Short mmCIF file of C-alpha atoms in Angstrom, two decimals:
data_model
loop_
_atom_site.label_atom_id
_atom_site.label_comp_id
_atom_site.label_asym_id
_atom_site.label_seq_id
_atom_site.Cartn_x
_atom_site.Cartn_y
_atom_site.Cartn_z
CA GLY A 5 0.00 0.00 0.00
CA THR A 6 0.92 3.61 -0.20
CA LYS A 7 0.46 6.49 2.14
CA ALA A 8 1.32 10.16 1.71
CA LEU A 9 4.17 11.45 3.81
CA GLU A 10 3.21 14.71 5.47
CA LEU A 11 6.05 17.18 4.88
CA ALA A 12 4.46 19.93 6.93
CA LYS A 13 1.25 20.14 8.95
CA GLY A 14 -1.52 19.23 6.50
CA LYS A 15 0.81 19.25 3.49
CA SER A 16 1.93 16.14 1.64
CA ALA A 17 2.90 17.68 -1.71
CA ILE A 18 5.41 20.12 -3.11
CA GLU A 19 4.26 22.54 -5.79
CA VAL A 20 6.76 24.49 -7.85
CA ALA A 21 6.51 26.77 -10.85
CA THR A 22 9.97 26.33 -12.37
CA LEU A 23 12.61 23.69 -12.83
CA GLN A 24 14.93 25.69 -10.57
CA GLU A 25 12.32 25.69 -7.79
CA LEU A 26 12.01 21.92 -8.21
CA VAL A 27 15.76 21.47 -7.82
CA GLU A 28 15.76 23.67 -4.71
CA ALA A 29 12.76 21.84 -3.22
CA LEU A 30 14.36 18.44 -3.78
CA GLN A 31 17.61 19.66 -2.27
CA SER A 32 15.69 20.84 0.79
CA VAL A 33 13.92 17.49 1.15
CA ARG A 34 17.23 15.67 0.78
CA ALA A 35 18.89 17.87 3.42
CA ALA A 36 15.96 17.30 5.79
CA ALA A 37 16.17 13.54 5.24
CA GLU A 38 19.92 13.50 5.81
CA ALA A 39 19.48 15.53 9.00
CA GLY A 40 16.92 13.02 10.28
CA GLU A 41 14.09 15.54 10.19
CA LEU A 42 11.78 13.11 8.35
CA ASP A 43 12.50 10.09 10.54
CA ALA A 44 9.53 10.53 12.88
CA HIS A 45 7.17 11.05 9.93
CA ILE A 46 8.50 7.98 8.12
CA GLU A 47 8.24 5.86 11.27
CA ALA A 48 4.63 6.97 11.82
CA VAL A 49 3.64 6.13 8.24
CA SER A 50 5.50 2.83 8.45
CA ALA A 51 3.73 1.88 11.69
CA SER A 52 0.38 2.78 10.16
CA LEU A 53 1.02 0.65 7.08
CA GLY A 54 2.35 -2.19 9.23
CA ALA A 55 -0.77 -2.17 11.38
CA ALA A 56 -2.99 -2.21 8.31
CA PHE A 57 -1.00 -5.11 6.87
CA LYS A 58 -1.34 -7.08 10.12
CA ARG A 59 -5.12 -6.52 10.13
CA LYS A 60 -5.39 -7.74 6.53
CA THR A 61 -3.30 -10.85 7.16
CA ALA A 62 -5.22 -11.61 10.34
CA LYS A 63 -8.53 -11.41 8.46
CA ALA A 64 -7.16 -13.59 5.66
CA GLY A 65 -5.95 -16.11 8.22
CA THR A 66 -9.38 -16.42 9.86
CA ARG A 67 -11.06 -16.94 6.51
CA ALA A 68 -8.72 -19.76 5.60
CA HIS A 69 -9.83 -21.87 8.55
#
């Protein structure tokens, strides 16, 4: 499954008008990732996806019996 990663409160997308703005935005995201600033967000999304996966496999397991 997929889940949007919130980059700022209520914002999960980056909108730019020019190629230069895109480069700058990607550099900012990279710097934030390297500094560990996205770790908590990634862990939260990962936990959410993991919980959903466990629920799906548990339901599939009960149907198989």
